[in-house]
Amino acid sequence: MLGYYFMLGVRSLRRNPLLTALMVLILAVGVAASVSTLTILHVMSGDPIPHKSERLIVPMVDNGPAENYRPGDERGDDQLSYKDAVALLASGQGERRTVIRGVGGPMEPQRKDIPVFASSGLSLTSDFFAMFEVPFKHGSAWSAADDKAGADVMVLSARLAEKLFGDANPLGQRVRFMGQEYGVVGVTAGWNPVPRYHRIIGGDGAFAEEDEFYIPFHNAIRHEMPHNGSMSCNDNRDPGYQALLDSECTWIQPWVELHSAADRAQLKAYMDAYVAEQGKLGRMPRKAPAELYNVMEWLEHRKVVGNDSRLSAMLAFGFLILCLVNTIGLLLAKFSVRAPEVGVRRALGASRKEIFTQFLIESAVVGLAGGLLGLLLALGALSLIGSVSKALEITTRMDWQMLVVTFVMSVAAAVLAGLLPTWRACQVTPAMQLKSQ
């Protein structure tokens, strides 16, 4: 019987073709808008590096003052001081270690046609490139010896390399940054950590742009480069660079890559022992235990998917609800003109339950047609987004879960929209219809 009603629903699409087309189009647009948003949010909130996310760990200690602190209070800042960062690098923990500190300042191009411009990048260790699997177009990362010496070397992003040197291979060339000469040792292969990695390493916002260059961490310290951003404490004094490093005001983000996820307990024991040792030296007065975050825990802790993205999802679902309201009106119009048909069927013995089932299945058929069209519109929208913004290229891929969501949302939307019109159709009085017809 359900199969028979389904065939009736397919045949009913040919009735009032303009009305049917409007319903299908309205549902398709609403579903496409919602599914496109869901796909983007799914990518942004998913695991950006699933094959090693359990092994990439952010270790954090609490450097806050003891005043007004109660055990269990949240840590004030997601940062390490310079002392803690250097100690972690020297600890030998894990397979690789890096610390990340933002730097920024004037870049002085050799080309006379380009004026001095502001540029921002990261100071870090060479392990960073292997940890986050950064591809190279030219050259490679600097050596461990360069890390230790704080050598004047630099890795350029593909975008900055093209801006400074055009299509030429810049390896061995010199660039001048903040008054210092740097030798170019590598160029990333258009590596854009948006949205995959930049969210992990602390980019400003979910759609932040790629950093323009990378230099050794100890180089930035040796040249006394200020942090590119606000410090973690509200101190407007200028105590001198070394005093600033000795304080707890320098924002540095650490990462440790473990040999396996099972080594996490060993790292936790080391960090807790480190906190206890520093407490004996008069530091870390809160004596709070160290905290470890893997990639997904870190993204959740940092609330990477911001309110703007959630607001976009709410707007998309709001638009779907608006489409439902319009679909209800169109279904009421479609079913109301079939009152004589319902009256005849009731007079021939059809129950209200059978009428209800038939019309509800017809609504579901409309939703299925809207889902197919909505899927095509969603794929088109995601492709358009990907072509406009390379940063969102990955969102053009819709996985099977999104395919299921598309059809479920479309059919569910049509069925919900058809509840009231179907109930109204069941209330037809057979005697009145037979008399009037």
Short mmCIF file of C-alpha atoms in Angstrom, two decimals:
data_model
loop_
_atom_site.label_atom_id
_atom_site.label_comp_id
_atom_site.label_asym_id
_atom_site.label_seq_id
_atom_site.Cartn_x
_atom_site.Cartn_y
_atom_site.Cartn_z
CA MET A 1 0.00 0.00 0.00
CA LEU A 2 2.81 2.41 0.82
CA GLY A 3 4.38 1.71 -2.56
CA TYR A 4 1.07 2.48 -4.24
CA TYR A 5 0.81 5.77 -2.35
CA PHE A 6 4.39 6.58 -3.33
CA MET A 7 3.53 6.12 -7.01
CA LEU A 8 0.49 8.34 -6.51
CA GLY A 9 2.81 10.93 -4.98
CA VAL A 10 5.12 10.78 -8.00
CA ARG A 11 2.15 11.16 -10.36
CA SER A 12 0.80 14.06 -8.28
CA LEU A 13 3.95 16.06 -9.11
CA ARG A 14 2.46 16.56 -12.57
CA ARG A 15 -0.66 18.15 -11.09
CA ASN A 16 -0.41 21.92 -10.85
CA PRO A 17 3.16 21.87 -12.21
CA LEU A 18 3.78 25.52 -11.37
CA LEU A 19 2.70 25.02 -7.75
CA THR A 20 4.78 21.85 -7.49
CA ALA A 21 7.82 23.57 -8.98
CA LEU A 22 7.52 26.40 -6.46
CA MET A 23 7.38 23.96 -3.54
CA VAL A 24 10.35 21.95 -4.78
CA LEU A 25 12.40 25.11 -5.41
CA ILE A 26 11.58 26.60 -2.00
CA LEU A 27 12.58 23.41 -0.21
CA ALA A 28 15.72 23.04 -2.34
CA VAL A 29 16.93 26.58 -1.58
CA GLY A 30 16.29 26.16 2.16
CA VAL A 31 18.00 22.79 2.31
CA ALA A 32 20.96 23.93 0.18
CA ALA A 33 21.58 26.94 2.46
CA SER A 34 21.40 24.79 5.59
CA VAL A 35 23.49 21.90 4.27
CA SER A 36 26.18 24.25 2.89
CA THR A 37 26.49 25.85 6.33
CA LEU A 38 26.50 22.48 8.07
CA THR A 39 29.23 21.21 5.74
CA ILE A 40 31.45 24.22 6.43
CA LEU A 41 30.91 23.93 10.19
CA HIS A 42 31.52 20.17 10.00
CA VAL A 43 34.90 20.78 8.37
CA MET A 44 35.82 23.56 10.79
CA SER A 45 34.91 21.55 13.89
CA GLY A 46 36.33 18.24 12.63
CA ASP A 47 39.72 16.74 13.38
CA PRO A 48 42.15 18.70 11.16
CA ILE A 49 44.96 16.14 11.42
CA PRO A 50 43.33 12.81 12.36
CA HIS A 51 46.33 10.54 11.74
CA LYS A 52 48.37 12.20 14.52
CA SER A 53 46.04 14.46 16.51
CA GLU A 54 46.28 12.19 19.57
CA ARG A 55 50.07 12.54 19.53
CA LEU A 56 50.23 16.35 19.19
CA ILE A 57 50.01 17.79 22.69
CA VAL A 58 49.86 21.32 24.14
CA PRO A 59 51.29 21.25 27.70
CA MET A 60 50.16 24.15 29.88
CA VAL A 61 51.14 25.36 33.34
CA ASP A 62 49.49 28.02 35.47
CA ASN A 63 51.73 31.07 35.91
CA GLY A 64 49.07 33.25 37.52
CA PRO A 65 49.41 35.06 40.85
CA ALA A 66 48.18 33.46 44.06
CA GLU A 67 45.93 36.42 44.99
CA ASN A 68 42.22 35.58 44.90
CA TYR A 69 43.00 32.13 43.52
CA ARG A 70 40.97 29.13 44.59
CA PRO A 71 41.92 25.56 43.68
CA GLY A 72 39.99 24.55 40.59
CA ASP A 73 39.83 28.05 39.08
CA GLU A 74 40.54 28.22 35.38
CA ARG A 75 43.97 29.22 34.17
CA GLY A 76 44.15 32.90 33.23
CA ASP A 77 46.15 32.54 29.99
CA ASP A 78 46.91 29.83 27.46
CA GLN A 79 50.62 30.60 27.32
CA LEU A 80 54.03 29.73 28.65
CA SER A 81 56.64 32.12 29.94
CA TYR A 82 60.02 32.26 28.24
CA LYS A 83 61.61 30.27 31.09
CA ASP A 84 59.04 27.49 30.79
CA ALA A 85 59.30 27.41 27.01
CA VAL A 86 63.09 27.05 27.06
CA ALA A 87 62.85 24.36 29.73
CA LEU A 88 60.37 22.40 27.62
CA LEU A 89 62.62 22.60 24.55
CA ALA A 90 65.52 21.24 26.57
CA SER A 91 63.47 18.54 28.29
CA GLY A 92 63.82 15.89 25.58
CA GLN A 93 60.15 14.99 25.98
CA GLY A 94 58.43 13.37 23.02
CA GLU A 95 59.68 12.89 19.49
CA ARG A 96 59.61 16.59 18.56
CA ARG A 97 59.15 19.87 20.39
CA THR A 98 58.44 23.40 19.29
CA VAL A 99 57.38 26.70 20.80
CA ILE A 100 55.60 29.36 18.81
CA ARG A 101 55.76 33.10 19.30
CA GLY A 102 54.32 35.66 16.93
CA VAL A 103 56.58 38.39 15.55
CA GLY A 104 55.94 41.30 13.26
CA GLY A 105 57.65 44.35 11.88
CA PRO A 106 58.80 46.17 8.73
CA MET A 107 59.95 44.15 5.74
CA GLU A 108 62.37 45.98 3.40
CA PRO A 109 62.22 44.53 -0.15
CA GLN A 110 65.26 44.63 -2.41
CA ARG A 111 63.01 45.64 -5.29
CA LYS A 112 62.76 49.41 -5.65
CA ASP A 113 59.18 49.23 -6.91
CA ILE A 114 57.94 47.84 -3.58
CA PRO A 115 57.96 50.12 -0.53
CA VAL A 116 58.63 48.95 3.00
CA PHE A 117 55.59 47.11 4.35
CA ALA A 118 54.49 45.51 7.61
CA SER A 119 54.80 41.74 7.76
CA SER A 120 53.85 39.20 10.42
CA GLY A 121 55.13 35.71 11.03
CA LEU A 122 56.08 33.15 13.64
CA SER A 123 59.27 32.39 15.51
CA LEU A 124 59.58 28.67 16.24
CA THR A 125 61.89 25.68 16.03
CA SER A 126 62.56 23.57 12.96
CA ASP A 127 60.56 20.67 14.45
CA PHE A 128 57.44 22.69 13.71
CA PHE A 129 57.61 21.93 9.99
CA ALA A 130 57.75 18.16 10.49
CA MET A 131 55.14 18.20 13.24
CA PHE A 132 52.59 19.99 11.07
CA GLU A 133 53.75 18.42 7.81
CA VAL A 134 54.47 21.69 6.04
CA PRO A 135 55.20 21.09 2.31
CA PHE A 136 58.03 22.99 0.64
CA LYS A 137 58.15 24.43 -2.87
CA HIS A 138 61.86 25.29 -2.56
CA GLY A 139 64.45 24.31 0.02
CA SER A 140 63.59 23.00 3.46
CA ALA A 141 63.47 23.95 7.11
CA TRP A 142 66.59 25.23 8.84
CA SER A 143 68.79 22.86 10.83
CA ALA A 144 68.88 22.04 14.54
CA ALA A 145 72.21 23.89 14.69
CA ASP A 146 70.47 27.01 13.32
CA ASP A 147 67.86 26.59 16.04
CA LYS A 148 70.49 26.48 18.76
CA ALA A 149 72.45 29.42 17.37
CA GLY A 150 69.40 31.53 16.58
CA ALA A 151 70.73 31.91 13.04
CA ASP A 152 69.55 34.65 10.69
CA VAL A 153 67.58 32.33 8.41
CA MET A 154 64.00 32.52 7.21
CA VAL A 155 61.36 30.38 5.54
CA LEU A 156 58.98 32.38 3.35
CA SER A 157 55.38 31.65 2.52
CA ALA A 158 54.68 31.16 -1.18
CA ARG A 159 52.72 34.40 -1.21
CA LEU A 160 55.49 36.50 0.35
CA ALA A 161 58.15 34.87 -1.85
CA GLU A 162 56.20 35.77 -4.96
CA LYS A 163 55.71 39.32 -3.71
CA LEU A 164 59.43 39.79 -2.99
CA PHE A 165 61.04 37.80 -5.81
CA GLY A 166 58.35 37.11 -8.41
CA ASP A 167 58.65 33.69 -10.05
CA ALA A 168 62.38 33.35 -9.32
CA ASN A 169 63.71 30.77 -6.87
CA PRO A 170 64.63 32.84 -3.78
CA LEU A 171 66.89 30.27 -2.10
CA GLY A 172 70.14 31.93 -1.06
CA GLN A 173 68.66 35.41 -1.46
CA ARG A 174 68.65 37.90 1.39
CA VAL A 175 65.68 39.68 2.88
CA ARG A 176 65.78 42.48 5.39
CA PHE A 177 63.36 42.32 8.30
CA MET A 178 63.38 44.72 11.24
CA GLY A 179 66.81 45.97 10.19
CA GLN A 180 68.38 42.48 10.10
CA GLU A 181 69.52 40.49 7.06
CA TYR A 182 68.08 36.98 6.71
CA GLY A 183 69.04 34.25 4.30
CA VAL A 184 66.13 32.44 2.65
CA VAL A 185 66.41 28.67 3.20
CA GLY A 186 62.94 27.55 2.18
CA VAL A 187 59.61 28.49 0.63
CA THR A 188 56.40 26.72 1.62
CA ALA A 189 54.43 25.16 -1.24
CA GLY A 190 51.39 27.35 -0.91
CA TRP A 191 50.80 25.79 2.51
CA ASN A 192 47.70 27.44 3.85
CA PRO A 193 46.87 26.28 7.36
CA VAL A 194 43.31 27.56 7.01
CA PRO A 195 41.20 25.93 8.20
CA ARG A 196 43.33 22.82 8.78
CA TYR A 197 46.30 23.91 10.91
CA HIS A 198 46.14 27.63 11.59
CA ARG A 199 43.32 27.03 14.04
CA ILE A 200 45.58 24.61 15.90
CA ILE A 201 48.62 26.85 16.22
CA GLY A 202 46.65 29.79 17.47
CA GLY A 203 45.61 31.91 14.48
CA ASP A 204 43.39 34.89 15.15
CA GLY A 205 39.98 33.54 14.27
CA ALA A 206 38.78 30.56 12.31
CA PHE A 207 39.55 32.18 8.95
CA ALA A 208 42.91 33.81 9.72
CA GLU A 209 45.38 34.11 6.86
CA GLU A 210 48.62 32.23 6.44
CA ASP A 211 51.65 33.58 8.30
CA GLU A 212 54.07 35.26 5.89
CA PHE A 213 57.40 33.93 7.21
CA TYR A 214 59.04 31.73 9.84
CA ILE A 215 62.28 32.37 11.73
CA PRO A 216 64.10 30.49 14.53
CA PHE A 217 62.67 31.11 17.99
CA HIS A 218 66.06 31.95 19.50
CA ASN A 219 66.71 34.37 16.64
CA ALA A 220 63.68 36.44 17.66
CA ILE A 221 64.93 36.41 21.25
CA ARG A 222 68.51 37.27 20.22
CA HIS A 223 67.29 40.28 18.22
CA GLU A 224 64.90 41.26 21.03
CA MET A 225 61.84 41.19 18.80
CA PRO A 226 58.63 42.17 20.58
CA HIS A 227 55.69 39.80 20.54
CA ASN A 228 53.29 40.46 17.68
CA GLY A 229 50.16 41.00 19.78
CA SER A 230 49.15 41.76 23.34
CA MET A 231 51.07 40.42 26.30
CA SER A 232 49.41 38.17 28.82
CA CYS A 233 49.61 40.70 31.61
CA ASN A 234 48.41 44.27 31.79
CA ASP A 235 51.70 46.00 32.49
CA ASN A 236 52.33 49.18 30.53
CA ARG A 237 55.83 49.66 31.90
CA ASP A 238 58.94 49.01 29.79
CA PRO A 239 61.21 46.99 32.09
CA GLY A 240 63.67 46.10 29.34
CA TYR A 241 63.67 43.07 27.12
CA GLN A 242 65.42 40.64 29.46
CA ALA A 243 63.24 41.68 32.38
CA LEU A 244 60.23 41.11 30.14
CA LEU A 245 61.43 37.59 29.36
CA ASP A 246 62.06 36.92 33.04
CA SER A 247 58.49 37.95 33.83
CA GLU A 248 55.40 35.87 33.03
CA CYS A 249 54.27 38.28 30.30
CA THR A 250 55.60 36.68 27.13
CA TRP A 251 53.01 34.78 25.08
CA ILE A 252 54.53 31.50 23.85
CA GLN A 253 52.59 28.45 22.70
CA PRO A 254 54.24 25.02 23.12
CA TRP A 255 53.69 21.81 21.17
CA VAL A 256 55.07 18.34 21.78
CA GLU A 257 54.75 15.43 19.36
CA LEU A 258 54.75 12.13 21.23
CA HIS A 259 56.03 8.84 19.83
CA SER A 260 52.61 7.39 20.62
CA ALA A 261 49.46 8.49 22.41
CA ALA A 262 50.39 6.14 25.27
CA ASP A 263 53.30 8.47 26.16
CA ARG A 264 50.87 11.13 27.31
CA ALA A 265 51.01 9.91 30.92
CA GLN A 266 54.80 10.20 30.89
CA LEU A 267 54.60 13.80 29.65
CA LYS A 268 51.98 14.61 32.29
CA ALA A 269 54.23 13.22 35.04
CA TYR A 270 57.14 15.30 33.77
CA MET A 271 55.08 18.51 33.65
CA ASP A 272 53.69 17.96 37.16
CA ALA A 273 57.21 17.36 38.45
CA TYR A 274 58.32 20.53 36.69
CA VAL A 275 55.53 22.54 38.37
CA ALA A 276 56.54 21.17 41.77
CA GLU A 277 60.19 22.02 41.15
CA GLN A 278 59.35 25.56 40.08
CA GLY A 279 57.18 25.95 43.16
CA LYS A 280 60.21 25.28 45.33
CA LEU A 281 62.00 28.09 43.46
CA GLY A 282 59.24 30.56 44.29
CA ARG A 283 57.46 30.40 40.92
CA MET A 284 53.93 29.18 40.07
CA PRO A 285 52.45 30.05 43.48
CA ARG A 286 49.08 28.59 42.54
CA LYS A 287 50.62 25.10 42.52
CA ALA A 288 47.98 24.04 40.00
CA PRO A 289 48.68 20.77 38.18
CA ALA A 290 49.81 20.93 34.56
CA GLU A 291 47.20 20.37 31.86
CA LEU A 292 47.66 18.58 28.54
CA TYR A 293 45.52 19.02 25.43
CA ASN A 294 45.58 17.00 22.25
CA VAL A 295 44.48 18.66 19.02
CA MET A 296 40.73 18.16 19.41
CA GLU A 297 40.83 19.02 23.11
CA TRP A 298 42.77 22.17 22.28
CA LEU A 299 40.26 23.24 19.63
CA GLU A 300 37.42 22.69 22.06
CA HIS A 301 39.27 24.55 24.82
CA ARG A 302 39.99 27.49 22.51
CA LYS A 303 36.40 27.53 21.20
CA VAL A 304 37.69 27.70 17.65
CA VAL A 305 34.25 27.70 15.97
CA GLY A 306 33.24 31.18 17.03
CA ASN A 307 29.91 32.86 17.56
CA ASP A 308 29.90 34.14 13.98
CA SER A 309 29.84 30.60 12.65
CA ARG A 310 27.12 29.57 15.07
CA LEU A 311 25.13 32.65 14.10
CA SER A 312 25.48 31.67 10.44
CA ALA A 313 24.10 28.22 11.25
CA MET A 314 21.17 29.77 13.12
CA LEU A 315 20.43 32.04 10.16
CA ALA A 316 20.56 29.08 7.78
CA PHE A 317 18.10 27.09 9.86
CA GLY A 318 15.95 30.20 10.24
CA PHE A 319 15.85 30.46 6.47
CA LEU A 320 14.82 26.78 6.29
CA ILE A 321 11.97 27.47 8.71
CA LEU A 322 10.86 30.39 6.53
CA CYS A 323 10.85 28.04 3.54
CA LEU A 324 8.73 25.60 5.56
CA VAL A 325 6.12 28.28 6.25
CA ASN A 326 5.87 29.05 2.55
CA THR A 327 5.68 25.34 1.71
CA ILE A 328 2.79 24.88 4.17
CA GLY A 329 0.84 27.59 2.36
CA LEU A 330 1.50 26.03 -1.02
CA LEU A 331 0.56 22.54 0.20
CA LEU A 332 -2.69 23.93 1.64
CA ALA A 333 -3.47 25.38 -1.78
CA LYS A 334 -2.50 22.13 -3.53
CA PHE A 335 -4.53 19.85 -1.27
CA SER A 336 -7.58 22.11 -0.95
CA VAL A 337 -8.43 21.80 -4.63
CA ARG A 338 -8.53 18.01 -4.20
CA ALA A 339 -11.41 18.08 -1.74
CA PRO A 340 -13.81 16.43 -4.27
CA GLU A 341 -11.34 13.59 -4.77
CA VAL A 342 -11.08 13.07 -1.01
CA GLY A 343 -14.88 13.11 -0.69
CA VAL A 344 -15.28 10.42 -3.31
CA ARG A 345 -12.61 8.23 -1.73
CA ARG A 346 -14.19 8.63 1.72
CA ALA A 347 -17.60 7.72 0.28
CA LEU A 348 -16.09 4.58 -1.25
CA GLY A 349 -14.79 3.47 2.15
CA ALA A 350 -11.35 5.07 2.56
CA SER A 351 -10.59 5.92 6.19
CA ARG A 352 -9.15 9.18 7.40
CA LYS A 353 -5.96 7.30 8.31
CA GLU A 354 -5.56 6.14 4.71
CA ILE A 355 -6.19 9.66 3.36
CA PHE A 356 -3.69 11.03 5.88
CA THR A 357 -1.05 8.45 4.90
CA GLN A 358 -1.54 9.10 1.17
CA PHE A 359 -1.21 12.87 1.40
CA LEU A 360 1.71 12.69 3.84
CA ILE A 361 3.61 10.40 1.45
CA GLU A 362 2.86 12.84 -1.37
CA SER A 363 4.42 15.58 0.78
CA ALA A 364 7.47 13.36 1.31
CA VAL A 365 7.81 12.86 -2.46
CA VAL A 366 7.87 16.64 -2.87
CA GLY A 367 10.58 16.75 -0.20
CA LEU A 368 12.59 14.07 -1.99
CA ALA A 369 12.49 16.08 -5.21
CA GLY A 370 13.48 19.17 -3.26
CA GLY A 371 16.35 17.23 -1.68
CA LEU A 372 17.76 16.19 -5.05
CA LEU A 373 17.64 19.77 -6.30
CA GLY A 374 18.93 21.05 -2.95
CA LEU A 375 21.91 18.69 -3.21
CA LEU A 376 22.81 20.10 -6.61
CA LEU A 377 22.43 23.67 -5.33
CA ALA A 378 24.55 22.88 -2.24
CA LEU A 379 27.35 21.38 -4.34
CA GLY A 380 27.22 24.42 -6.61
CA ALA A 381 27.33 26.80 -3.65
CA LEU A 382 30.29 25.00 -2.07
CA SER A 383 32.14 24.96 -5.38
CA LEU A 384 31.54 28.69 -5.74
CA ILE A 385 32.84 29.32 -2.23
CA GLY A 386 35.90 27.23 -2.98
CA SER A 387 36.62 29.11 -6.21
CA VAL A 388 36.23 32.51 -4.53
CA SER A 389 38.31 31.66 -1.47
CA LYS A 390 41.14 29.15 -1.60
CA ALA A 391 41.10 29.16 2.18
CA LEU A 392 37.81 27.26 2.04
CA GLU A 393 38.75 24.87 -0.73
CA ILE A 394 38.21 21.84 1.44
CA THR A 395 34.57 22.73 2.07
CA THR A 396 33.68 21.88 -1.55
CA ARG A 397 33.81 18.20 -0.61
CA MET A 398 30.54 16.89 0.79
CA ASP A 399 30.90 13.51 2.51
CA TRP A 400 28.26 10.79 2.72
CA GLN A 401 27.02 12.09 6.07
CA MET A 402 26.15 15.40 4.46
CA LEU A 403 24.41 13.53 1.63
CA VAL A 404 22.24 11.72 4.17
CA VAL A 405 21.57 14.98 6.00
CA THR A 406 20.44 16.59 2.74
CA PHE A 407 17.73 14.02 2.05
CA VAL A 408 16.67 13.64 5.67
CA MET A 409 16.29 17.42 6.08
CA SER A 410 14.39 17.78 2.83
CA VAL A 411 11.95 14.91 3.43
CA ALA A 412 11.52 15.84 7.10
CA ALA A 413 10.89 19.46 6.15
CA ALA A 414 8.27 18.47 3.57
CA VAL A 415 6.57 16.06 5.98
CA LEU A 416 6.45 18.70 8.71
CA ALA A 417 5.11 21.22 6.24
CA GLY A 418 2.51 18.70 5.07
CA LEU A 419 1.11 17.85 8.52
CA LEU A 420 -1.38 20.72 8.65
CA PRO A 421 -2.52 20.53 5.01
CA THR A 422 -2.89 16.74 5.32
CA TRP A 423 -4.92 17.04 8.51
CA ARG A 424 -7.14 19.61 6.80
CA ALA A 425 -7.63 17.26 3.86
CA CYS A 426 -8.79 14.51 6.21
CA GLN A 427 -11.57 16.71 7.57
CA VAL A 428 -13.45 16.76 4.26
CA THR A 429 -17.09 15.72 4.71
CA PRO A 430 -18.00 13.18 2.02
CA ALA A 431 -21.72 14.05 1.99
CA MET A 432 -21.06 17.74 1.37
CA GLN A 433 -18.66 16.98 -1.48
CA LEU A 434 -21.02 14.46 -3.13
CA LYS A 435 -23.90 16.91 -2.84
CA SER A 436 -21.96 19.85 -4.28
CA GLN A 437 -20.29 17.85 -7.03
#
